């Protein structure tokens, strides 16, 4: 038996070296993040879609203020429930991205993880704090651009980096053609990123993500040089996950052929679990809506066939007839709902079995 090595990001110790991926809308909130942090991993609150803004009339309501207030409360709730590592995932594509990051910094979260675009200005929004800054990239080229910009404008490098491959769930940082054809594997992207980070004058832990499901996968990527992993899909099927039980059951009931790619209204491909709503969407089904809050910069409400924010909010509430569940490529492998404590114990056991067999 080998012990899983801890992931160290500056003065943070994450042991076992697992970051729970941020899952919006309202799938990973305080309840899940705190439970994960209590097991030594890093618990992450997804900042997108908090506050129940889809129920607002939009008239005279500052919806950005609403979401920021909701994020602040989730962070404080998680802190009341755990002394462990708590972070926030903030998508660059969000219209109120800057405000959400500033709230995270004000609440002194341990880290901000940022993707769905290049977080070129992230250090500006957390200046004067000890918040660890962790961009998500899909190539070494993207990381090089971030590092060049951060060094020029802020005289710093990222504290760590998440390298996400094409097998991740939700909105993906790849074109549909890249996903369907010969896109680089996570192993190939990881190797390129590691080559770059090892040339830097400061250590930068590299965290592998996208399709990582069990302890065997963790052993594989640690052996390739990753310092830790980010996992999201498997944490959905836990008792503490903030989503409705019907959302979780869509994972349990899925088969290998039920994981599919759709074109999201925001212009990105997204990995989802098939259902009747997905089939209608693929045939051009439209759900008329009035955009009360331009939550995503990349969304054009005049041409979008439906509001992705409202659909995902319905999903987390369990209304699967009018929504779909974002999921990673291995979601169909989830077979039961367990506690976070049991899940982490299972993952460690899987890692030990894999490590012992090598």
Coordinates of C-alpha atoms in Angstrom, one line a residue:
X1 CA 0.0 0.0 0.0
X2 CA 1.2 3.5 -0.9
X3 CA -0.1 6.7 0.7
X4 CA -1.5 9.3 -1.7
X5 CA 0.9 12.2 -1.7
X6 CA -0.6 15.5 -0.6
X7 CA -1.2 18.4 -3.0
X8 CA 0.5 21.6 -1.8
X9 CA -0.4 24.9 -3.3
X10 CA 1.6 27.5 -1.4
X11 CA 0.7 27.2 2.3
X12 CA -2.4 25.1 1.5
X13 CA -2.2 21.3 2.0
X14 CA -4.8 19.2 0.2
X15 CA -4.7 15.6 1.4
X16 CA -5.8 13.5 -0.5
X17 CA -4.8 15.5 -3.5
X18 CA -8.3 15.9 -4.9
X19 CA -10.0 19.2 -5.9
X20 CA -13.8 18.8 -6.2
X21 CA -14.7 20.4 -9.5
X22 CA -17.1 23.4 -9.4
X23 CA -20.5 22.4 -10.8
X24 CA -23.1 25.0 -11.7
X25 CA -25.9 25.8 -11.7
X26 CA -26.3 25.1 -7.9
X27 CA -24.9 21.5 -8.0
X28 CA -21.8 22.2 -5.9
X29 CA -22.7 24.8 -3.2
X30 CA -21.8 25.0 0.4
X31 CA -23.1 21.6 1.5
X32 CA -21.0 19.6 -1.0
X33 CA -17.9 21.8 -0.7
X34 CA -17.9 21.6 3.1
X35 CA -18.3 17.8 3.1
X36 CA -15.4 17.5 0.6
X37 CA -13.2 19.8 2.6
X38 CA -13.9 17.9 5.8
X39 CA -12.3 14.9 4.1
X40 CA -9.1 16.8 3.4
X41 CA -9.8 17.5 -0.2
X42 CA -10.6 21.0 -1.6
X43 CA -14.3 21.8 -1.7
X44 CA -15.3 24.1 -4.5
X45 CA -18.5 26.3 -4.7
X46 CA -19.6 27.1 -8.2
X47 CA -20.4 30.8 -8.4
X48 CA -22.6 30.6 -11.5
X49 CA -26.3 30.8 -11.2
X50 CA -26.7 31.4 -7.4
X51 CA -29.5 33.5 -6.0
X52 CA -32.6 32.2 -7.8
X53 CA -32.4 35.0 -10.3
X54 CA -34.5 33.1 -12.8
X55 CA -37.6 33.8 -10.6
X56 CA -37.0 37.5 -10.6
X57 CA -39.1 39.8 -12.7
X58 CA -35.9 41.7 -13.6
X59 CA -37.7 45.0 -13.0
X60 CA -35.6 47.2 -10.8
X61 CA -33.7 44.3 -9.4
X62 CA -29.9 44.3 -9.4
X63 CA -29.4 40.7 -10.3
X64 CA -25.6 40.9 -10.1
X65 CA -26.0 42.1 -6.5
X66 CA -28.3 39.2 -5.9
X67 CA -25.9 36.5 -7.2
X68 CA -22.9 38.1 -5.3
X69 CA -24.9 38.2 -2.1
X70 CA -25.9 34.5 -2.6
X71 CA -22.2 33.6 -3.2
X72 CA -21.2 35.4 0.0
X73 CA -23.7 33.4 2.0
X74 CA -22.6 30.1 0.5
X75 CA -19.0 30.8 1.4
X76 CA -19.9 31.7 4.9
X77 CA -22.1 28.7 5.2
X78 CA -19.3 26.4 4.0
X79 CA -17.0 28.0 6.5
X80 CA -19.4 27.4 9.3
X81 CA -19.5 23.7 8.3
X82 CA -15.8 23.1 7.7
X83 CA -12.3 24.3 8.7
X84 CA -10.9 22.7 5.5
X85 CA -9.9 24.1 2.1
X86 CA -12.8 26.0 0.5
X87 CA -12.6 27.6 -2.9
X88 CA -14.8 29.2 -5.6
X89 CA -15.0 28.4 -9.3
X90 CA -15.6 31.6 -11.3
X91 CA -16.2 31.5 -15.0
X92 CA -14.5 34.2 -17.0
X93 CA -17.5 34.2 -19.4
X94 CA -19.8 35.4 -16.7
X95 CA -21.0 39.0 -17.0
X96 CA -20.4 39.5 -13.3
X97 CA -17.2 37.6 -13.2
X98 CA -15.2 40.4 -11.6
X99 CA -17.8 41.0 -8.9
X100 CA -18.0 37.4 -8.0
X101 CA -14.2 37.1 -7.7
X102 CA -14.0 40.2 -5.6
X103 CA -16.6 38.8 -3.2
X104 CA -14.6 35.5 -3.0
X105 CA -11.5 37.5 -2.1
X106 CA -13.4 39.6 0.5
X107 CA -14.6 36.4 2.1
X108 CA -11.0 35.1 2.1
X109 CA -11.6 31.8 0.3
X110 CA -8.6 29.6 0.0
X111 CA -8.5 29.6 -3.8
X112 CA -10.3 30.9 -6.9
X113 CA -10.3 28.5 -9.8
X114 CA -11.1 30.2 -13.1
X115 CA -11.9 28.9 -16.6
X116 CA -14.4 29.3 -19.5
X117 CA -12.0 31.9 -21.0
X118 CA -8.6 33.1 -20.1
X119 CA -8.5 34.8 -16.6
X120 CA -6.0 37.4 -17.7
X121 CA -7.1 40.0 -15.1
X122 CA -7.7 37.7 -12.2
X123 CA -4.9 38.9 -9.9
X124 CA -6.3 42.5 -10.2
X125 CA -9.5 41.4 -8.4
X126 CA -7.8 39.6 -5.5
X127 CA -4.9 42.1 -4.9
X128 CA -3.8 42.3 -1.3
X129 CA -5.1 38.9 -0.3
X130 CA -3.6 35.4 0.1
X131 CA -6.2 33.8 -2.1
X132 CA -4.6 31.2 -4.4
X133 CA -5.3 31.7 -8.1
X134 CA -5.7 28.7 -10.3
X135 CA -6.6 29.0 -14.0
X136 CA -8.1 26.2 -16.0
X137 CA -6.4 25.6 -19.3
X138 CA -6.8 23.2 -22.2
X139 CA -3.3 23.7 -23.7
X140 CA 0.2 24.8 -22.8
X141 CA -0.3 27.7 -25.1
X142 CA -3.1 29.1 -23.0
X143 CA -1.0 28.8 -19.9
X144 CA 1.9 30.6 -21.5
X145 CA -0.4 33.5 -22.5
X146 CA -1.7 33.8 -18.9
X147 CA 1.8 33.6 -17.4
X148 CA 3.1 36.3 -19.8
X149 CA 0.2 38.6 -19.0
X150 CA 0.3 38.1 -15.2
X151 CA 4.1 38.6 -15.0
X152 CA 3.9 41.8 -17.1
X153 CA 1.0 43.3 -15.3
X154 CA 1.1 41.8 -11.8
X155 CA 4.6 40.4 -11.4
X156 CA 3.3 36.9 -10.4
X157 CA 2.5 33.5 -11.7
X158 CA -0.5 31.3 -11.0
X159 CA -0.3 29.4 -7.8
X160 CA -1.3 26.2 -9.6
X161 CA -3.0 25.3 -12.9
X162 CA -5.8 22.9 -13.8
X163 CA -5.3 21.1 -17.1
X164 CA -8.7 20.0 -18.4
X165 CA -9.1 17.5 -21.2
X166 CA -12.0 16.8 -23.6
X167 CA -13.7 14.2 -21.4
X168 CA -14.9 16.8 -18.8
X169 CA -18.6 17.6 -18.2
X170 CA -20.5 20.7 -18.9
X171 CA -19.3 23.4 -21.2
X172 CA -16.0 22.4 -22.8
X173 CA -13.1 24.6 -23.9
X174 CA -12.8 22.8 -27.2
X175 CA -14.6 23.1 -30.6
X176 CA -17.1 20.4 -31.5
X177 CA -14.7 19.3 -34.3
X178 CA -11.8 18.9 -31.7
X179 CA -14.0 16.7 -29.5
X180 CA -15.3 14.5 -32.3
X181 CA -12.0 14.1 -34.2
X182 CA -8.4 13.6 -33.1
X183 CA -8.2 16.0 -30.2
X184 CA -5.1 15.8 -27.9
X185 CA -5.5 13.4 -25.0
X186 CA -5.3 14.7 -21.4
X187 CA -2.0 12.8 -21.2
X188 CA -0.6 14.7 -24.2
X189 CA -1.8 18.1 -22.9
X190 CA -0.5 17.4 -19.4
X191 CA 3.0 16.5 -20.8
X192 CA 3.1 19.8 -22.7
X193 CA 2.0 21.8 -19.7
X194 CA 4.5 20.1 -17.4
X195 CA 7.3 20.8 -19.9
X196 CA 6.5 24.5 -19.6
X197 CA 5.9 24.7 -15.8
X198 CA 9.2 22.9 -15.2
X199 CA 11.0 25.7 -17.0
X200 CA 9.5 28.4 -14.7
X201 CA 11.5 29.9 -11.8
X202 CA 8.8 29.0 -9.3
X203 CA 7.0 25.7 -8.6
X204 CA 3.6 25.5 -10.2
X205 CA 1.5 22.4 -9.2
X206 CA -0.3 20.9 -12.2
X207 CA -3.7 19.4 -11.6
X208 CA -5.2 17.0 -14.1
X209 CA -8.9 17.1 -14.9
X210 CA -11.5 15.8 -17.3
X211 CA -12.7 12.3 -17.2
X212 CA -10.9 11.3 -14.0
X213 CA -13.2 8.9 -12.2
X214 CA -11.4 6.7 -9.8
X215 CA -8.3 6.0 -7.8
X216 CA -6.8 4.1 -10.7
X217 CA -7.0 7.3 -12.8
X218 CA -5.4 9.3 -10.0
X219 CA -2.5 6.8 -9.8
X220 CA -2.1 7.1 -13.6
X221 CA -1.9 10.9 -13.7
X222 CA 0.3 11.3 -10.6
X223 CA 2.7 8.9 -12.2
X224 CA 2.7 11.1 -15.3
X225 CA 3.8 14.1 -13.2
X226 CA 0.5 15.7 -12.1
X227 CA 0.5 17.0 -8.5
X228 CA -3.2 16.3 -8.0
X229 CA -6.5 15.9 -9.8
X230 CA -9.8 17.7 -10.1
X231 CA -12.9 15.4 -10.0
X232 CA -16.5 16.5 -10.4
X233 CA -18.8 13.9 -11.9
X234 CA -18.4 11.3 -9.1
X235 CA -19.2 13.9 -6.4
X236 CA -22.7 14.4 -7.9
X237 CA -23.8 11.0 -6.6
X238 CA -23.2 11.8 -3.0
X239 CA -25.8 12.5 -0.3
X240 CA -24.3 15.9 0.3
X241 CA -24.4 17.1 -3.3
X242 CA -26.6 20.2 -3.4
X243 CA -28.6 19.1 -6.5
X244 CA -32.0 17.4 -6.3
X245 CA -32.2 13.6 -6.0
X246 CA -33.7 13.4 -9.5
X247 CA -30.6 15.1 -10.9
X248 CA -28.4 12.5 -9.2
X249 CA -30.7 9.6 -10.4
X250 CA -30.1 10.7 -14.0
X251 CA -26.5 9.7 -13.5
X252 CA -27.4 6.5 -11.8
X253 CA -29.8 5.5 -14.6
X254 CA -27.5 6.5 -17.5
X255 CA -25.8 4.0 -19.7
X256 CA -22.7 4.3 -21.8
X257 CA -24.6 5.5 -24.8
X258 CA -26.5 8.1 -22.9
X259 CA -23.6 10.6 -22.7
X260 CA -23.8 13.0 -25.6
X261 CA -22.6 16.4 -26.8
X262 CA -24.9 19.3 -27.6
X263 CA -24.3 22.7 -28.9
X264 CA -25.0 25.1 -26.0
X265 CA -26.8 28.4 -26.7
X266 CA -23.6 30.2 -25.4
X267 CA -21.7 28.9 -28.5
X268 CA -19.8 26.1 -26.8
X269 CA -20.2 22.3 -26.9
X270 CA -21.5 20.8 -23.7
X271 CA -21.5 17.2 -22.5
X272 CA -24.9 16.1 -21.1
X273 CA -27.0 13.0 -20.3
X274 CA -29.6 12.2 -22.9
X275 CA -33.2 12.6 -22.1
X276 CA -36.4 13.7 -23.9
X277 CA -35.5 17.4 -23.6
X278 CA -32.0 16.8 -25.1
X279 CA -33.6 15.0 -28.1
X280 CA -36.0 17.9 -28.7
X281 CA -33.1 20.4 -28.4
X282 CA -31.1 18.5 -31.0
X283 CA -34.0 18.8 -33.4
X284 CA -34.1 22.6 -33.0
X285 CA -36.7 22.8 -30.2
X286 CA -37.0 26.4 -28.9
X287 CA -38.2 27.6 -25.5
X288 CA -39.2 31.3 -25.8
X289 CA -37.7 33.4 -23.0
X290 CA -37.1 37.0 -22.0
X291 CA -33.5 37.6 -20.9
X292 CA -33.7 39.5 -17.6
X293 CA -30.0 39.3 -16.9
X294 CA -27.3 38.8 -19.6
X295 CA -25.4 36.4 -17.3
X296 CA -23.0 35.1 -20.0
X297 CA -21.0 37.4 -22.3
X298 CA -21.0 34.8 -25.1
X299 CA -24.8 34.4 -25.1
X300 CA -27.0 36.2 -27.6
X301 CA -30.6 36.1 -26.3
X302 CA -32.0 37.1 -29.6
X303 CA -30.8 33.9 -31.3
X304 CA -30.5 31.5 -28.3
X305 CA -33.1 28.7 -28.6
X306 CA -33.5 28.6 -24.8
X307 CA -32.0 30.2 -21.7
X308 CA -29.2 27.9 -20.6
X309 CA -29.3 29.4 -17.1
X310 CA -32.9 28.6 -16.6
X311 CA -32.6 25.1 -18.0
X312 CA -29.7 24.3 -15.6
X313 CA -31.5 25.9 -12.7
X314 CA -34.5 23.5 -13.4
X315 CA -32.1 20.6 -13.6
X316 CA -30.6 21.3 -10.2
X317 CA -34.2 21.6 -8.9
X318 CA -35.0 18.2 -10.3
X319 CA -37.3 19.2 -13.2
X320 CA -35.6 16.9 -15.7
X321 CA -38.5 17.0 -18.1
X322 CA -37.6 20.5 -19.0
X323 CA -33.9 20.4 -18.6
X324 CA -30.8 18.3 -18.8
X325 CA -27.9 17.3 -16.6
X326 CA -24.3 18.3 -17.5
X327 CA -22.0 15.3 -16.9
X328 CA -18.6 14.0 -17.5
X329 CA -17.8 11.2 -20.0
X330 CA -17.9 8.6 -17.2
X331 CA -21.1 9.6 -15.5
X332 CA -22.7 6.3 -16.6
X333 CA -20.3 4.5 -14.3
X334 CA -22.0 6.0 -11.2
X335 CA -24.1 3.2 -9.7
X336 CA -25.1 4.4 -6.2
X337 CA -25.4 7.4 -4.0
X338 CA -23.0 7.4 -1.1
X339 CA -21.7 9.9 1.5
X340 CA -18.7 12.0 0.6
X341 CA -16.8 10.3 3.4
X342 CA -17.5 6.9 1.8
X343 CA -16.6 8.2 -1.6
X344 CA -13.3 9.5 -0.6
X345 CA -12.5 6.3 1.3
X346 CA -13.4 4.3 -1.9
X347 CA -11.2 6.5 -4.1
X348 CA -8.2 6.1 -1.7
X349 CA -8.8 2.3 -1.7
X350 CA -8.9 2.3 -5.5
X351 CA -5.7 4.2 -5.6
X352 CA -4.0 1.8 -3.3
X353 CA -5.0 -1.2 -5.3
X354 CA -3.8 0.5 -8.5
X355 CA -0.5 1.6 -7.0
X356 CA 0.2 -1.8 -5.5
X357 CA -0.3 -3.5 -8.9
X358 CA 2.2 -1.3 -10.7

